[in-house]
Amino acid sequence: MHKSNWEDLRYFLAVAETGSLSAAAKRLGLTHSTVMRRMEALEKRLEVRLFERFQTGYVLTAAGLRLQEQLAPLALQLSAAERQLGGQDAALSGQVTLTTTDTLLHGVLAPLLAAFREEYPGISLQVTVNNHFLNLTRREADIAVRPSNKPPDDLVGTQVGVLRTAPYATAGWLARQTAVSIQELDWVAPDEALRHLEQARWVDAHIPPERVACRLDSLHAMVEAVAAGMGVGMLLCLLGDARAGLVRLAEPLPALDTRVWVLTHPDLRKVQRVKALGDFLKQHLRERLA
């Protein structure tokens, strides 16, 4: 290992964690060719193959796995040092990375982020739309705005509201139905990608499989399908109430409520630009999601 420098090892970890050269290059702010060249040079110096190359991405060999395990403690220590030293910078400038879901970005956050930029023009925003928690410990993001009833234990944050869910349909579609119970109606439902959601479990428990007319992997797409007249859907009230032509068929079901959080890593609370965005979002999201 004395023949390798930390930069090569940092690039190696990025490729190992992302599984591809392009994703690693994006994380590191480098070109695809630069990362590939450095990986090839590292393997040559170590005289061992670290990755198997496939069309679908890079997969660690046994030697690569051993190297990743050996570097893991060092990578965590360096990430911690970066977070703690970053807290000493009190300037309200630089970049803050925010991760959130497409539902919250389109439904609530986009205008708030624009308002934040007007108030803090020195802070640039990197927004990552992802329906899974990114690793804030490794600085994949600085702040997460997430719907979750069980946020990760290693993050700190504040609950800023609740997303509620109710059944919706279009008035025209309802007028054509002769069914006397919800089990006899056609339904729009979440698919396997959204299996973790409470509304997916509700549909599985209450609606016969043969009455599910369409399954989709996006809450926004479910709104579109219901609005097109494909059936009834358990939709977020945030989306359903805002869509012209949709009718709420019942009050929101408390069992389907999902809390919304503004989260960050404990070490990042001292970084002033991160704190500024976090405080701004907490204040305004409480008003929007009350």
CSV table of C-alpha atoms in Angstrom, one decimal:
chain,number,residue,atom,x,y,z
A,1,MET,CA,0.0,0.0,0.0
A,2,HIS,CA,3.0,2.3,0.4
A,3,LYS,CA,3.2,2.6,-3.4
A,4,SER,CA,-0.3,4.1,-3.6
A,5,ASN,CA,-1.4,7.6,-2.7
A,6,TRP,CA,-4.7,8.5,-1.0
A,7,GLU,CA,-6.2,9.9,-4.1
A,8,ASP,CA,-6.1,6.6,-5.9
A,9,LEU,CA,-7.6,4.9,-2.9
A,10,ARG,CA,-10.3,7.5,-2.7
A,11,TYR,CA,-11.2,6.9,-6.3
A,12,PHE,CA,-11.2,3.1,-5.6
A,13,LEU,CA,-13.7,3.6,-2.8
A,14,ALA,CA,-16.0,5.7,-4.9
A,15,VAL,CA,-16.1,3.1,-7.7
A,16,ALA,CA,-16.6,0.3,-5.1
A,17,GLU,CA,-19.5,2.1,-3.4
A,18,THR,CA,-21.3,3.3,-6.6
A,19,GLY,CA,-20.6,0.3,-8.8
A,20,SER,CA,-19.7,2.2,-11.9
A,21,LEU,CA,-17.1,4.6,-13.3
A,22,SER,CA,-19.6,7.2,-14.4
A,23,ALA,CA,-21.3,7.3,-11.0
A,24,ALA,CA,-17.9,7.5,-9.2
A,25,ALA,CA,-16.8,10.3,-11.6
A,26,LYS,CA,-19.9,12.3,-10.9
A,27,ARG,CA,-19.4,12.0,-7.1
A,28,LEU,CA,-15.7,13.0,-7.4
A,29,GLY,CA,-16.2,15.8,-9.9
A,30,LEU,CA,-14.0,14.1,-12.4
A,31,THR,CA,-14.2,12.7,-15.9
A,32,HIS,CA,-15.0,9.1,-16.7
A,33,SER,CA,-11.7,8.6,-18.4
A,34,THR,CA,-9.7,10.0,-15.4
A,35,VAL,CA,-11.3,7.6,-13.0
A,36,MET,CA,-10.8,4.6,-15.3
A,37,ARG,CA,-7.1,5.5,-15.9
A,38,ARG,CA,-6.5,5.8,-12.1
A,39,MET,CA,-8.1,2.5,-11.4
A,40,GLU,CA,-6.0,0.8,-14.1
A,41,ALA,CA,-2.9,2.4,-12.6
A,42,LEU,CA,-3.8,1.3,-9.1
A,43,GLU,CA,-4.3,-2.3,-10.2
A,44,LYS,CA,-1.0,-2.3,-12.0
A,45,ARG,CA,0.9,-0.9,-9.0
A,46,LEU,CA,-0.8,-3.4,-6.6
A,47,GLU,CA,-0.4,-6.2,-9.2
A,48,VAL,CA,-3.9,-7.5,-8.5
A,49,ARG,CA,-7.3,-7.2,-10.2
A,50,LEU,CA,-9.7,-5.2,-8.0
A,51,PHE,CA,-12.8,-5.2,-10.2
A,52,GLU,CA,-14.5,-7.4,-12.7
A,53,ARG,CA,-15.8,-5.3,-15.6
A,54,PHE,CA,-19.3,-6.0,-16.8
A,55,GLN,CA,-21.6,-4.0,-19.1
A,56,THR,CA,-23.8,-3.4,-16.1
A,57,GLY,CA,-21.0,-2.0,-13.9
A,58,TYR,CA,-18.0,-2.8,-11.9
A,59,VAL,CA,-18.0,-5.7,-9.3
A,60,LEU,CA,-15.4,-6.1,-6.7
A,61,THR,CA,-13.1,-9.2,-6.9
A,62,ALA,CA,-12.1,-11.0,-3.7
A,63,ALA,CA,-8.9,-8.8,-3.6
A,64,GLY,CA,-11.1,-5.7,-4.1
A,65,LEU,CA,-13.4,-6.7,-1.2
A,66,ARG,CA,-10.4,-7.1,1.1
A,67,LEU,CA,-9.0,-3.7,0.2
A,68,GLN,CA,-12.4,-2.1,0.7
A,69,GLU,CA,-12.7,-3.7,4.2
A,70,GLN,CA,-9.2,-2.5,5.1
A,71,LEU,CA,-9.9,1.1,4.0
A,72,ALA,CA,-13.4,1.4,5.6
A,73,PRO,CA,-12.1,2.6,9.0
A,74,LEU,CA,-9.8,5.2,7.4
A,75,ALA,CA,-12.6,6.4,5.1
A,76,LEU,CA,-14.9,6.9,8.1
A,77,GLN,CA,-12.3,8.8,10.1
A,78,LEU,CA,-11.5,11.1,7.2
A,79,SER,CA,-15.2,11.8,6.6
A,80,ALA,CA,-15.7,12.6,10.3
A,81,ALA,CA,-12.7,15.0,10.2
A,82,GLU,CA,-14.1,16.7,7.1
A,83,ARG,CA,-17.5,17.2,8.8
A,84,GLN,CA,-16.0,18.5,12.0
A,85,LEU,CA,-13.5,20.9,10.3
A,86,GLY,CA,-16.3,22.0,7.9
A,87,GLY,CA,-18.2,23.2,11.0
A,88,GLN,CA,-15.6,25.8,11.6
A,89,ASP,CA,-16.5,27.6,8.4
A,90,ALA,CA,-19.2,30.1,9.3
A,91,ALA,CA,-19.5,31.8,5.9
A,92,LEU,CA,-22.9,31.6,4.4
A,93,SER,CA,-21.5,30.6,1.0
A,94,GLY,CA,-20.6,27.4,-0.8
A,95,GLN,CA,-22.7,24.4,-1.8
A,96,VAL,CA,-25.3,22.4,0.2
A,97,THR,CA,-26.5,19.1,-1.0
A,98,LEU,CA,-30.1,18.2,-0.4
A,99,THR,CA,-31.7,14.8,-0.9
A,100,THR,CA,-35.5,14.4,-1.1
A,101,THR,CA,-38.3,12.5,-2.9
A,102,ASP,CA,-39.9,13.5,-6.2
A,103,THR,CA,-43.2,13.9,-4.4
A,104,LEU,CA,-41.9,16.5,-1.9
A,105,LEU,CA,-39.7,18.3,-4.5
A,106,HIS,CA,-42.6,18.9,-6.9
A,107,GLY,CA,-45.3,19.3,-4.4
A,108,VAL,CA,-43.7,21.5,-1.8
A,109,LEU,CA,-39.9,22.1,-1.9
A,110,ALA,CA,-39.2,23.6,-5.3
A,111,PRO,CA,-40.7,27.1,-4.5
A,112,LEU,CA,-39.1,27.0,-1.0
A,113,LEU,CA,-35.7,26.4,-2.5
A,114,ALA,CA,-36.2,29.3,-4.8
A,115,ALA,CA,-37.1,31.5,-1.9
A,116,PHE,CA,-34.1,30.3,0.0
A,117,ARG,CA,-31.8,31.2,-2.8
A,118,GLU,CA,-33.2,34.8,-2.9
A,119,GLU,CA,-32.4,35.1,0.8
A,120,TYR,CA,-29.0,33.4,0.6
A,121,PRO,CA,-27.6,34.0,-2.9
A,122,GLY,CA,-24.1,32.9,-1.8
A,123,ILE,CA,-25.3,29.3,-1.2
A,124,SER,CA,-25.7,27.1,-4.2
A,125,LEU,CA,-27.9,24.0,-4.0
A,126,GLN,CA,-27.3,20.4,-5.3
A,127,VAL,CA,-30.6,18.6,-5.2
A,128,THR,CA,-30.7,14.8,-5.5
A,129,VAL,CA,-34.1,13.2,-6.0
A,130,ASN,CA,-34.0,9.7,-4.7
A,131,ASN,CA,-36.6,7.6,-3.0
A,132,HIS,CA,-34.0,6.0,-0.7
A,133,PHE,CA,-31.9,7.5,2.1
A,134,LEU,CA,-28.5,8.6,0.9
A,135,ASN,CA,-25.5,8.2,3.3
A,136,LEU,CA,-25.2,11.5,5.1
A,137,THR,CA,-22.3,10.0,7.1
A,138,ARG,CA,-20.2,9.8,3.9
A,139,ARG,CA,-21.4,13.3,2.8
A,140,GLU,CA,-23.5,12.0,-0.1
A,141,ALA,CA,-25.9,14.7,1.1
A,142,ASP,CA,-25.9,17.4,3.8
A,143,ILE,CA,-29.6,17.5,4.5
A,144,ALA,CA,-32.4,15.0,3.8
A,145,VAL,CA,-36.1,16.0,3.6
A,146,ARG,CA,-37.8,12.6,3.9
A,147,PRO,CA,-41.2,11.1,4.6
A,148,SER,CA,-40.6,8.3,7.2
A,149,ASN,CA,-42.1,7.0,10.3
A,150,LYS,CA,-38.7,5.4,11.2
A,151,PRO,CA,-35.8,7.8,10.3
A,152,PRO,CA,-32.2,6.4,10.6
A,153,ASP,CA,-30.9,6.4,14.2
A,154,ASP,CA,-27.6,8.0,13.2
A,155,LEU,CA,-29.2,11.2,12.0
A,156,VAL,CA,-30.7,14.2,13.9
A,157,GLY,CA,-33.6,16.3,12.8
A,158,THR,CA,-37.1,17.7,13.3
A,159,GLN,CA,-40.5,16.5,12.3
A,160,VAL,CA,-42.1,19.2,10.1
A,161,GLY,CA,-45.4,17.7,9.2
A,162,VAL,CA,-47.4,14.7,8.1
A,163,LEU,CA,-48.4,13.4,4.7
A,164,ARG,CA,-51.9,12.1,4.7
A,165,THR,CA,-53.5,9.6,2.3
A,166,ALA,CA,-57.1,9.2,1.1
A,167,PRO,CA,-59.0,7.5,-1.8
A,168,TYR,CA,-59.6,9.6,-4.9
A,169,ALA,CA,-61.3,9.2,-8.3
A,170,THR,CA,-62.7,11.4,-11.0
A,171,ALA,CA,-66.4,12.4,-10.8
A,172,GLY,CA,-67.0,11.3,-14.4
A,173,TRP,CA,-65.6,7.8,-13.7
A,174,LEU,CA,-67.5,7.4,-10.5
A,175,ALA,CA,-70.8,8.3,-12.3
A,176,ARG,CA,-70.3,5.4,-14.6
A,177,GLN,CA,-69.8,2.8,-11.8
A,178,THR,CA,-72.5,0.5,-10.6
A,179,ALA,CA,-70.4,-1.3,-7.8
A,180,VAL,CA,-71.8,-1.2,-4.3
A,181,SER,CA,-68.5,-1.8,-2.5
A,182,ILE,CA,-64.9,-0.7,-2.8
A,183,GLN,CA,-63.9,-4.3,-3.5
A,184,GLU,CA,-65.9,-4.2,-6.7
A,185,LEU,CA,-64.3,-1.1,-8.1
A,186,ASP,CA,-61.2,-0.9,-10.3
A,187,TRP,CA,-58.1,0.4,-8.4
A,188,VAL,CA,-54.8,2.1,-9.2
A,189,ALA,CA,-52.1,0.7,-6.8
A,190,PRO,CA,-48.4,1.0,-6.0
A,191,ASP,CA,-46.2,-1.7,-7.5
A,192,GLU,CA,-43.3,-3.6,-6.0
A,193,ALA,CA,-41.0,-0.6,-6.0
A,194,LEU,CA,-43.4,1.1,-3.5
A,195,ARG,CA,-44.1,-2.0,-1.5
A,196,HIS,CA,-42.7,-0.3,1.7
A,197,LEU,CA,-45.5,2.3,1.6
A,198,GLU,CA,-48.5,2.0,3.9
A,199,GLN,CA,-51.0,2.6,1.1
A,200,ALA,CA,-49.5,-0.5,-0.8
A,201,ARG,CA,-50.1,-2.6,2.3
A,202,TRP,CA,-53.7,-1.2,2.6
A,203,VAL,CA,-54.5,-2.1,-1.0
A,204,ASP,CA,-53.1,-5.7,-0.5
A,205,ALA,CA,-55.2,-6.1,2.6
A,206,HIS,CA,-58.5,-4.6,1.3
A,207,ILE,CA,-58.7,-4.9,-2.5
A,208,PRO,CA,-58.9,-8.3,-4.4
A,209,PRO,CA,-55.9,-8.6,-6.8
A,210,GLU,CA,-58.2,-9.0,-9.8
A,211,ARG,CA,-59.7,-5.5,-9.1
A,212,VAL,CA,-56.3,-3.8,-9.5
A,213,ALA,CA,-56.4,-2.3,-12.9
A,214,CYS,CA,-52.9,-0.8,-12.9
A,215,ARG,CA,-49.8,-0.8,-10.7
A,216,LEU,CA,-47.2,2.0,-10.9
A,217,ASP,CA,-43.8,2.7,-9.4
A,218,SER,CA,-44.4,6.5,-8.8
A,219,LEU,CA,-46.9,8.3,-6.6
A,220,HIS,CA,-47.1,11.1,-9.2
A,221,ALA,CA,-47.8,8.4,-11.9
A,222,MET,CA,-50.6,7.1,-9.7
A,223,VAL,CA,-52.2,10.6,-9.7
A,224,GLU,CA,-52.0,10.7,-13.5
A,225,ALA,CA,-53.6,7.2,-13.8
A,226,VAL,CA,-56.5,8.1,-11.5
A,227,ALA,CA,-57.0,11.4,-13.3
A,228,ALA,CA,-57.2,9.5,-16.6
A,229,GLY,CA,-60.1,7.5,-15.2
A,230,MET,CA,-58.4,4.1,-14.6
A,231,GLY,CA,-60.0,3.7,-11.2
A,232,VAL,CA,-59.8,4.7,-7.5
A,233,GLY,CA,-56.4,5.3,-5.9
A,234,MET,CA,-55.1,5.8,-2.4
A,235,LEU,CA,-53.3,9.1,-3.1
A,236,LEU,CA,-51.3,11.5,-1.0
A,237,CYS,CA,-53.7,14.4,-0.2
A,238,LEU,CA,-50.8,16.8,-1.0
A,239,LEU,CA,-51.1,15.6,-4.6
A,240,GLY,CA,-54.8,14.6,-4.9
A,241,ASP,CA,-56.2,17.8,-3.5
A,242,ALA,CA,-54.1,19.9,-5.9
A,243,ARG,CA,-55.2,18.0,-9.0
A,244,ALA,CA,-58.2,19.5,-10.8
A,245,GLY,CA,-60.9,16.9,-11.5
A,246,LEU,CA,-60.1,14.6,-8.7
A,247,VAL,CA,-62.7,14.0,-5.9
A,248,ARG,CA,-61.7,12.8,-2.4
A,249,LEU,CA,-64.0,9.9,-1.6
A,250,ALA,CA,-63.4,9.7,2.2
A,251,GLU,CA,-61.4,11.4,5.0
A,252,PRO,CA,-57.7,10.6,5.2
A,253,LEU,CA,-56.9,7.3,6.9
A,254,PRO,CA,-54.8,7.9,10.1
A,255,ALA,CA,-53.2,4.5,9.7
A,256,LEU,CA,-51.6,5.7,6.4
A,257,ASP,CA,-50.1,8.9,7.8
A,258,THR,CA,-46.4,9.4,7.2
A,259,ARG,CA,-44.3,11.9,9.1
A,260,VAL,CA,-42.0,14.3,7.2
A,261,TRP,CA,-38.5,15.1,8.6
A,262,VAL,CA,-35.7,17.5,8.0
A,263,LEU,CA,-32.6,15.4,8.8
A,264,THR,CA,-28.8,15.9,8.9
A,265,HIS,CA,-25.7,14.3,10.4
A,266,PRO,CA,-24.9,15.5,14.0
A,267,ASP,CA,-21.5,16.9,12.8
A,268,LEU,CA,-23.0,19.0,10.1
A,269,ARG,CA,-25.3,21.0,12.4
A,270,LYS,CA,-22.3,23.4,13.0
A,271,VAL,CA,-21.8,24.1,9.3
A,272,GLN,CA,-23.5,27.5,9.0
A,273,ARG,CA,-24.7,27.1,5.4
A,274,VAL,CA,-26.2,23.7,6.2
A,275,LYS,CA,-27.8,25.1,9.4
A,276,ALA,CA,-29.2,28.1,7.4
A,277,LEU,CA,-31.0,25.7,4.9
A,278,GLY,CA,-32.2,23.4,7.6
A,279,ASP,CA,-33.7,26.2,9.7
A,280,PHE,CA,-35.3,27.7,6.7
A,281,LEU,CA,-36.9,24.5,5.6
A,282,LYS,CA,-38.1,23.6,9.1
A,283,GLN,CA,-39.8,27.0,9.4
A,284,HIS,CA,-41.6,26.9,6.1
A,285,LEU,CA,-42.4,23.2,5.9
A,286,ARG,CA,-44.3,23.4,9.1
A,287,GLU,CA,-46.5,26.0,7.5
A,288,ARG,CA,-47.0,24.0,4.3
A,289,LEU,CA,-47.5,20.5,5.9
A,290,ALA,CA,-49.5,21.5,8.9
